[in-house]
């Protein structure tokens, strides 16, 4: 199994996050992926490669142009206008009936984000691009015939929508990779480094399933694929009536238009055990098997672990190899994309456990 990792993740190192009325030390920090990387090296689980450099085209397929231009310049424009040099964090959010476009340097953060847990620092955009490149490289490896790849992404991505960031996420790595896998087999001829057409664009994209096993609902991924017939989104997560992201992730969100019936949410109670989780996973996997996709993208968070500081499930380390084994039994070429997980001391064991389970296919 190939892991794709870039040290550029460390360019994103937020000084704080806003939580329950307090500015606190961020849960999402560079140590997370360092712990996973060290565990992978100790476990001798396969080669670790640097991402290939992709241009913006495969990212533009998922995110709006003005949003990407904002992210690229947010920090410099913010500091230039007198914003705190520590990080970009909005004061006023565009919500419901107050969502007129307003994108001055100090205001744009509130237009393009939906919470106060995703500060932007000088290196955030470069780190986010490196994470997207890692996911795209993993996707290209699958298109080239690999059965399993692990994109060790940081910052994570599944909360980022087409034009909104939040929840530690800026670019939706899993969604970018899923779209790329779908069109990649015909649109991108050379392992994905350019967007040259190899066959007529009338050809349909391959079907891709995204399974999101982060503790939190993948609201960004859901939004991006909500009306699409070629991508199935299935998410197992804490009930949003109780947990972040609160305003999406309910079971009655089933997709719309051409995507009707192709969005599947499994909101769960607090205290979920290994046995309970594995039983729900069976239902999720049955839906994926029914869809019969060509590829699987696994948004993998380890904040389902009992010791996670911001989760309330009760999974133990034993759960992750079993989850991996069951997913591997789908028999699909699978790209694992790293999302959340904040019990830093346990991340290495949990990640290698999942990957070992997946390797048993
Ligand atoms: N009261 C990921 O795991 N704050 N993002 C939660 C709970 C934000 C999690 C507040 C959590 C974001 C990728
Ligand atoms: Zn999470």
CSV table of C-alpha atoms and ligand atoms in Angstrom, one decimal:
chain,number,residue,atom,x,y,z
A,1,UNK,CA,0.0,0.0,0.0
A,2,UNK,CA,1.3,3.4,-1.0
A,3,UNK,CA,1.0,6.4,1.4
A,4,UNK,CA,1.2,9.9,0.0
A,5,UNK,CA,2.5,12.6,2.3
A,6,UNK,CA,3.8,16.1,2.1
A,7,UNK,CA,5.7,17.9,4.8
A,8,UNK,CA,4.0,21.1,3.6
A,9,UNK,CA,1.1,20.3,5.9
A,10,UNK,CA,3.2,22.0,8.6
A,11,UNK,CA,2.8,25.4,6.8
A,12,UNK,CA,-0.7,25.3,8.3
A,13,UNK,CA,-0.4,25.7,12.1
A,14,UNK,CA,-3.3,27.6,13.6
A,15,UNK,CA,-2.6,29.6,16.8
A,16,UNK,CA,-6.1,28.9,18.1
A,17,UNK,CA,-9.7,27.9,17.4
A,18,UNK,CA,-12.9,29.4,18.8
A,19,UNK,CA,-14.9,26.9,20.8
A,20,UNK,CA,-17.8,27.4,23.2
A,21,UNK,CA,-17.0,31.0,23.6
A,22,UNK,CA,-13.3,30.5,24.3
A,23,UNK,CA,-10.2,30.9,22.1
A,24,UNK,CA,-8.4,27.7,22.8
A,25,UNK,CA,-5.3,25.8,21.5
A,26,UNK,CA,-6.4,24.2,18.2
A,27,UNK,CA,-7.2,20.4,18.2
A,28,UNK,CA,-6.2,20.2,14.6
A,29,UNK,CA,-2.4,20.6,14.7
A,30,UNK,CA,0.7,19.3,12.8
A,31,UNK,CA,1.5,16.7,15.5
A,32,UNK,CA,-1.5,14.7,14.3
A,33,UNK,CA,0.0,13.6,11.0
A,34,UNK,CA,3.5,13.3,12.5
A,35,UNK,CA,2.2,10.7,14.9
A,36,UNK,CA,0.5,8.8,12.0
A,37,UNK,CA,3.6,9.0,9.8
A,38,UNK,CA,5.9,7.7,12.6
A,39,UNK,CA,3.5,4.8,13.2
A,40,UNK,CA,3.4,4.0,9.5
A,41,UNK,CA,7.2,4.0,9.3
A,42,UNK,CA,7.4,1.7,12.4
A,43,UNK,CA,4.8,-0.6,11.0
A,44,UNK,CA,6.6,-0.9,7.7
A,45,UNK,CA,3.3,-0.8,5.8
A,46,UNK,CA,4.6,0.2,2.4
A,47,UNK,CA,6.3,3.1,0.6
A,48,UNK,CA,5.7,6.8,1.5
A,49,UNK,CA,5.7,9.1,-1.6
A,50,UNK,CA,5.5,12.8,-2.1
A,51,UNK,CA,2.5,14.2,-3.9
A,52,UNK,CA,2.7,15.1,-7.6
A,53,UNK,CA,2.0,18.7,-8.4
A,54,UNK,CA,-1.4,19.2,-10.0
A,55,UNK,CA,-2.7,22.4,-11.5
A,56,UNK,CA,-6.0,24.0,-10.3
A,57,UNK,CA,-8.2,22.3,-12.9
A,58,UNK,CA,-9.2,19.3,-10.8
A,59,UNK,CA,-9.8,21.5,-7.8
A,60,UNK,CA,-11.9,23.9,-9.8
A,61,UNK,CA,-14.1,21.0,-10.8
A,62,UNK,CA,-15.2,21.0,-7.1
A,63,UNK,CA,-14.6,24.5,-5.7
A,64,UNK,CA,-15.8,27.9,-7.1
A,65,UNK,CA,-13.2,30.1,-8.7
A,66,UNK,CA,-13.8,33.1,-6.5
A,67,UNK,CA,-13.6,30.9,-3.4
A,68,UNK,CA,-10.2,29.6,-4.5
A,69,UNK,CA,-9.0,33.1,-5.3
A,70,UNK,CA,-10.1,34.2,-1.8
A,71,UNK,CA,-8.3,31.3,-0.1
A,72,UNK,CA,-5.1,32.0,-2.0
A,73,UNK,CA,-5.0,35.6,-0.9
A,74,UNK,CA,-7.0,35.7,2.3
A,75,UNK,CA,-4.1,36.0,4.8
A,76,UNK,CA,-2.1,38.8,3.0
A,77,UNK,CA,-5.2,40.8,2.3
A,78,UNK,CA,-6.4,40.4,5.9
A,79,UNK,CA,-3.1,41.5,7.4
A,80,UNK,CA,-2.8,44.3,4.8
A,81,UNK,CA,-6.1,45.7,6.0
A,82,UNK,CA,-5.2,45.6,9.7
A,83,UNK,CA,-6.5,42.2,10.6
A,84,UNK,CA,-4.6,40.3,13.4
A,85,UNK,CA,-1.4,38.8,12.1
A,86,UNK,CA,-2.0,35.7,14.2
A,87,UNK,CA,-4.7,34.4,11.9
A,88,UNK,CA,-7.8,35.2,9.8
A,89,UNK,CA,-11.0,34.6,11.8
A,90,UNK,CA,-14.3,36.2,10.9
A,91,UNK,CA,-16.3,38.5,13.2
A,92,UNK,CA,-19.6,38.4,11.1
A,93,UNK,CA,-20.9,35.4,9.2
A,94,UNK,CA,-23.2,35.5,6.2
A,95,UNK,CA,-26.3,33.4,7.3
A,96,UNK,CA,-29.8,32.8,5.9
A,97,UNK,CA,-31.4,36.2,5.1
A,98,UNK,CA,-28.1,38.1,5.4
A,99,UNK,CA,-26.0,36.5,2.8
A,100,UNK,CA,-25.4,39.3,0.3
A,101,UNK,CA,-22.0,39.1,-1.3
A,102,UNK,CA,-19.5,41.2,0.6
A,103,UNK,CA,-15.8,40.4,0.2
A,104,UNK,CA,-13.6,43.2,1.5
A,105,UNK,CA,-10.4,41.9,3.1
A,106,UNK,CA,-11.8,41.9,6.7
A,107,UNK,CA,-15.3,40.7,5.7
A,108,UNK,CA,-14.6,37.9,3.2
A,109,UNK,CA,-13.8,35.4,5.9
A,110,UNK,CA,-17.4,35.7,7.1
A,111,UNK,CA,-18.7,35.3,3.5
A,112,UNK,CA,-16.7,32.2,2.7
A,113,UNK,CA,-16.8,30.4,6.1
A,114,UNK,CA,-19.5,28.9,8.3
A,115,UNK,CA,-17.8,28.7,11.7
A,116,UNK,CA,-14.9,30.0,13.7
A,117,UNK,CA,-12.9,26.8,13.9
A,118,UNK,CA,-10.9,27.2,10.7
A,119,UNK,CA,-8.3,30.1,11.1
A,120,UNK,CA,-6.2,31.0,8.1
A,121,UNK,CA,-2.5,31.6,8.5
A,122,UNK,CA,0.2,32.5,6.0
A,123,UNK,CA,0.8,28.9,4.9
A,124,UNK,CA,-2.8,27.6,5.0
A,125,UNK,CA,-3.4,27.7,1.3
A,126,UNK,CA,-0.1,26.1,0.4
A,127,UNK,CA,-0.8,23.3,3.0
A,128,UNK,CA,-4.3,22.8,1.7
A,129,UNK,CA,-3.0,22.6,-1.9
A,130,UNK,CA,-0.4,20.0,-0.8
A,131,UNK,CA,-3.2,18.0,0.9
A,132,UNK,CA,-5.4,18.2,-2.3
A,133,UNK,CA,-2.3,17.1,-4.3
A,134,UNK,CA,-1.9,14.1,-2.0
A,135,UNK,CA,-5.5,13.1,-2.6
A,136,UNK,CA,-5.2,13.6,-6.3
A,137,UNK,CA,-2.0,11.6,-6.4
A,138,UNK,CA,-3.7,8.8,-4.6
A,139,UNK,CA,-6.5,8.9,-7.1
A,140,UNK,CA,-4.1,8.9,-10.0
A,141,UNK,CA,-2.4,5.8,-8.5
A,142,UNK,CA,-5.8,4.1,-8.5
A,143,UNK,CA,-6.4,5.1,-12.1
A,144,UNK,CA,-3.0,3.6,-12.9
A,145,UNK,CA,-4.1,0.3,-11.4
A,146,UNK,CA,-3.2,0.4,-7.7
A,147,UNK,CA,-5.9,-1.2,-5.4
A,148,UNK,CA,-5.2,0.8,-2.3
A,149,UNK,CA,-3.6,4.2,-1.5
A,150,UNK,CA,-3.6,6.4,1.6
A,151,UNK,CA,-3.5,10.2,1.3
A,152,UNK,CA,-2.2,11.4,4.6
A,153,UNK,CA,-3.9,14.8,4.2
A,154,UNK,CA,-3.7,17.7,6.5
A,155,UNK,CA,-5.6,20.0,6.8
A,156,UNK,CA,-8.6,17.7,6.5
A,157,UNK,CA,-11.3,18.4,3.9
A,158,UNK,CA,-14.8,16.9,4.4
A,159,UNK,CA,-16.4,20.0,6.0
A,160,UNK,CA,-15.4,22.2,3.1
A,161,UNK,CA,-18.1,22.8,0.5
A,162,UNK,CA,-17.9,24.2,-3.0
A,163,UNK,CA,-17.6,27.8,-1.6
A,164,UNK,CA,-17.4,27.5,2.2
A,165,UNK,CA,-14.7,26.5,4.6
A,166,UNK,CA,-15.0,25.5,8.3
A,167,UNK,CA,-14.4,22.7,10.7
A,168,UNK,CA,-10.6,22.8,10.2
A,169,UNK,CA,-11.2,22.2,6.4
A,170,UNK,CA,-10.5,24.4,3.4
A,171,UNK,CA,-10.3,22.3,0.3
A,172,UNK,CA,-12.3,19.1,0.2
A,173,UNK,CA,-9.6,16.6,-0.5
A,174,UNK,CA,-11.9,13.6,-0.7
A,175,UNK,CA,-14.4,15.3,-3.0
A,176,UNK,CA,-11.6,16.5,-5.3
A,177,UNK,CA,-10.3,13.0,-5.5
A,178,UNK,CA,-13.7,11.4,-6.0
A,179,UNK,CA,-14.5,13.7,-8.9
A,180,UNK,CA,-11.1,13.1,-10.4
A,181,UNK,CA,-11.6,9.4,-10.2
A,182,UNK,CA,-14.9,9.6,-11.9
A,183,UNK,CA,-13.8,11.7,-14.8
A,184,UNK,CA,-10.2,10.7,-14.7
A,185,UNK,CA,-10.6,7.5,-16.5
A,186,UNK,CA,-11.5,9.4,-19.7
A,187,UNK,CA,-10.8,13.1,-19.2
A,188,UNK,CA,-7.2,13.1,-17.9
A,189,UNK,CA,-4.9,11.1,-20.1
A,190,UNK,CA,-1.5,11.4,-18.4
A,191,UNK,CA,-2.0,10.2,-14.8
A,192,UNK,CA,-3.8,13.5,-14.2
A,193,UNK,CA,-1.2,16.2,-14.6
A,194,UNK,CA,-3.1,18.0,-17.3
A,195,UNK,CA,-6.8,18.1,-18.3
A,196,UNK,CA,-6.3,17.0,-21.9
A,197,UNK,CA,-9.2,15.1,-23.2
A,198,UNK,CA,-8.4,11.6,-24.3
A,199,UNK,CA,-11.9,10.6,-25.4
A,200,UNK,CA,-15.0,12.4,-26.3
A,201,UNK,CA,-16.6,14.2,-23.3
A,202,UNK,CA,-19.9,12.6,-24.1
A,203,UNK,CA,-18.6,9.5,-22.2
A,204,UNK,CA,-20.1,9.2,-18.7
A,205,UNK,CA,-17.9,9.5,-15.7
A,206,UNK,CA,-17.3,6.3,-13.7
A,207,UNK,CA,-19.4,5.9,-10.6
A,208,UNK,CA,-17.6,6.6,-7.4
A,209,UNK,CA,-18.8,6.1,-3.8
A,210,UNK,CA,-17.5,8.2,-0.9
A,211,UNK,CA,-17.8,6.5,2.5
A,212,UNK,CA,-17.2,9.0,5.4
A,213,UNK,CA,-16.3,7.4,8.7
A,214,UNK,CA,-15.2,10.6,10.5
A,215,UNK,CA,-17.1,11.2,13.8
A,216,UNK,CA,-18.5,14.4,12.2
A,217,UNK,CA,-20.9,14.5,9.3
A,218,UNK,CA,-19.2,15.3,6.0
A,219,UNK,CA,-21.4,18.3,5.3
A,220,UNK,CA,-19.0,19.7,2.6
A,221,UNK,CA,-18.8,16.4,0.6
A,222,UNK,CA,-22.6,16.0,0.9
A,223,UNK,CA,-23.2,19.5,-0.5
A,224,UNK,CA,-20.8,19.0,-3.4
A,225,UNK,CA,-22.4,15.8,-4.6
A,226,UNK,CA,-26.0,16.3,-3.4
A,227,UNK,CA,-27.5,16.5,-6.9
A,228,UNK,CA,-25.1,14.2,-8.7
A,229,UNK,CA,-26.0,10.8,-10.1
A,230,UNK,CA,-22.4,9.6,-10.5
A,231,UNK,CA,-21.3,9.9,-6.8
A,232,UNK,CA,-22.9,8.2,-3.9
A,233,UNK,CA,-22.2,9.8,-0.5
A,234,UNK,CA,-22.6,7.6,2.6
A,235,UNK,CA,-21.7,9.0,6.1
A,236,UNK,CA,-21.7,7.4,9.5
A,237,UNK,CA,-21.5,10.1,12.2
A,238,UNK,CA,-22.7,11.6,15.4
A,239,UNK,CA,-26.3,12.8,15.3
A,240,UNK,CA,-26.1,16.5,14.3
A,241,UNK,CA,-29.0,17.2,16.7
A,242,UNK,CA,-26.2,16.7,19.3
A,243,UNK,CA,-22.9,17.3,17.6
A,244,UNK,CA,-21.1,19.4,15.1
A,245,UNK,CA,-21.9,20.4,12.3
A,246,UNK,CA,-25.4,20.7,13.8
A,247,UNK,CA,-27.1,22.1,10.7
A,248,UNK,CA,-26.7,19.2,8.3
A,249,UNK,CA,-26.3,15.5,8.4
A,250,UNK,CA,-29.8,14.3,9.3
A,251,UNK,CA,-31.2,11.0,7.9
A,252,UNK,CA,-33.8,12.7,5.8
A,253,UNK,CA,-31.1,14.4,3.6
A,254,UNK,CA,-31.3,11.9,0.8
A,255,UNK,CA,-30.0,13.8,-2.3
A,256,UNK,CA,-31.9,15.8,-4.8
A,257,UNK,CA,-32.5,16.0,-8.6
A,258,UNK,CA,-30.3,13.5,-10.4
A,259,UNK,CA,-28.8,12.6,-7.1
A,260,UNK,CA,-32.1,11.8,-5.3
A,261,UNK,CA,-31.5,8.7,-3.2
A,262,UNK,CA,-27.7,8.9,-3.5
A,263,UNK,CA,-27.0,10.6,-0.2
A,264,UNK,CA,-27.2,8.4,2.8
A,265,UNK,CA,-26.7,9.6,6.4
A,266,UNK,CA,-26.4,7.4,9.5
A,267,UNK,CA,-26.7,9.7,12.5
A,268,UNK,CA,-25.8,7.9,15.7
A,269,UNK,CA,-26.3,8.3,19.4
A,270,UNK,CA,-23.5,9.0,22.0
A,271,UNK,CA,-21.5,6.0,23.3
A,272,UNK,CA,-21.4,4.0,20.1
A,273,UNK,CA,-19.5,0.7,20.7
A,274,UNK,CA,-17.5,-1.4,18.3
A,275,UNK,CA,-20.3,-3.8,17.8
A,276,UNK,CA,-22.9,-1.1,17.2
A,277,UNK,CA,-20.6,0.7,14.8
A,278,UNK,CA,-19.8,-2.5,12.8
A,279,UNK,CA,-23.6,-3.3,12.5
A,280,UNK,CA,-24.3,0.2,11.1
A,281,UNK,CA,-21.3,-0.2,8.8
A,282,UNK,CA,-22.9,-3.3,7.3
A,283,UNK,CA,-25.9,-1.2,6.2
A,284,UNK,CA,-23.6,1.5,4.7
A,285,UNK,CA,-21.6,-1.1,2.8
A,286,UNK,CA,-24.8,-2.8,1.5
A,287,UNK,CA,-25.8,0.6,0.0
A,288,UNK,CA,-22.4,1.0,-1.6
A,289,UNK,CA,-22.5,-2.6,-3.1
A,290,UNK,CA,-26.0,-1.8,-4.5
A,291,UNK,CA,-24.6,1.3,-6.2
A,292,UNK,CA,-21.8,-0.8,-7.8
A,293,UNK,CA,-19.2,2.0,-8.1
A,294,UNK,CA,-15.9,1.6,-9.9
A,295,UNK,CA,-13.9,3.3,-7.0
A,296,UNK,CA,-14.3,3.9,-3.3
A,297,UNK,CA,-13.0,7.0,-1.5
A,298,UNK,CA,-12.9,6.5,2.2
A,299,UNK,CA,-13.0,9.7,4.3
A,300,UNK,CA,-11.2,8.4,7.4
A,301,UNK,CA,-11.4,10.2,10.7
A,302,UNK,CA,-10.3,8.7,14.0
A,303,UNK,CA,-12.4,11.0,16.2
A,304,UNK,CA,-14.8,8.0,16.6
A,305,UNK,CA,-12.2,6.7,19.1
A,306,UNK,CA,-13.4,6.6,22.7
A,307,UNK,CA,-10.5,8.8,23.9
A,308,UNK,CA,-11.1,11.6,21.4
A,309,UNK,CA,-11.3,15.0,23.1
A,310,UNK,CA,-14.1,16.2,20.8
A,311,UNK,CA,-16.0,13.0,20.1
A,312,UNK,CA,-18.4,11.0,22.2
A,313,UNK,CA,-18.3,7.5,20.6
A,314,UNK,CA,-16.7,4.6,22.4
A,315,UNK,CA,-14.7,2.8,19.8
A,316,UNK,CA,-11.5,1.0,20.9
A,317,UNK,CA,-8.4,0.5,18.9
A,318,UNK,CA,-9.6,-3.0,18.0
A,319,UNK,CA,-12.4,-1.5,15.9
A,320,UNK,CA,-10.3,-0.1,13.2
A,321,UNK,CA,-8.8,-3.3,11.7
A,322,UNK,CA,-12.3,-4.8,11.7
A,323,UNK,CA,-13.7,-1.7,9.9
A,324,UNK,CA,-10.9,-1.9,7.4
A,325,UNK,CA,-11.4,-5.6,6.8
A,326,UNK,CA,-15.1,-5.2,6.2
A,327,UNK,CA,-14.6,-2.2,3.8
A,328,UNK,CA,-11.9,-4.3,1.9
A,329,UNK,CA,-14.5,-7.0,1.3
A,330,UNK,CA,-16.3,-4.7,-1.1
A,331,UNK,CA,-13.4,-5.5,-3.4
A,332,UNK,CA,-13.2,-2.0,-4.7
A,333,UNK,CA,-10.0,0.0,-5.6
A,334,UNK,CA,-9.9,2.3,-2.5
A,335,UNK,CA,-8.4,5.7,-1.8
A,336,UNK,CA,-8.2,6.4,1.9
A,337,UNK,CA,-8.2,10.2,2.7
A,338,UNK,CA,-7.2,11.3,6.1
A,339,UNK,CA,-9.8,13.5,7.9
A,340,UNK,CA,-10.1,14.1,11.6
A,341,UNK,CA,-8.9,12.4,14.8
A,342,UNK,CA,-7.6,14.4,17.8
A,343,UNK,CA,-6.6,11.7,20.4
A,344,UNK,CA,-3.0,12.3,19.3
A,345,UNK,CA,-1.4,9.5,21.3
A,346,UNK,CA,-3.7,6.9,19.8
A,347,UNK,CA,-3.7,8.2,16.2
A,348,UNK,CA,-0.8,6.0,15.0
A,349,UNK,CA,-2.2,2.8,16.3
A,350,UNK,CA,-5.7,3.6,15.0
A,351,UNK,CA,-4.6,4.6,11.5
A,352,UNK,CA,-2.2,1.7,11.0
A,353,UNK,CA,-5.0,-0.6,12.3
A,354,UNK,CA,-7.5,0.6,9.7
A,355,UNK,CA,-4.9,0.4,6.9
A,356,UNK,CA,-3.8,-3.1,8.0
A,357,UNK,CA,-7.5,-4.2,7.9
A,358,UNK,CA,-7.8,-2.7,4.4
A,359,UNK,CA,-4.7,-4.4,3.2
A,360,UNK,CA,-6.2,-7.8,4.0
A,361,UNK,CA,-8.1,-7.8,0.8
B,1,LIG,N1,-18.9,21.5,20.1
B,1,LIG,C1,-12.9,17.4,11.6
B,1,LIG,O1,-13.0,16.4,12.4
B,1,LIG,N2,-15.7,22.2,16.5
B,1,LIG,N3,-13.5,18.6,12.0
B,1,LIG,C2,-16.6,21.4,17.1
B,1,LIG,C3,-18.1,20.9,19.0
B,1,LIG,C4,-15.2,21.9,15.1
B,1,LIG,C5,-14.1,18.8,13.2
B,1,LIG,C6,-17.4,22.0,18.2
B,1,LIG,C7,-15.0,20.5,14.9
B,1,LIG,C8,-14.5,20.2,13.5
B,1,LIG,C9,-12.3,17.3,10.3
B,2,LIG,ZN1,-14.3,14.9,12.6
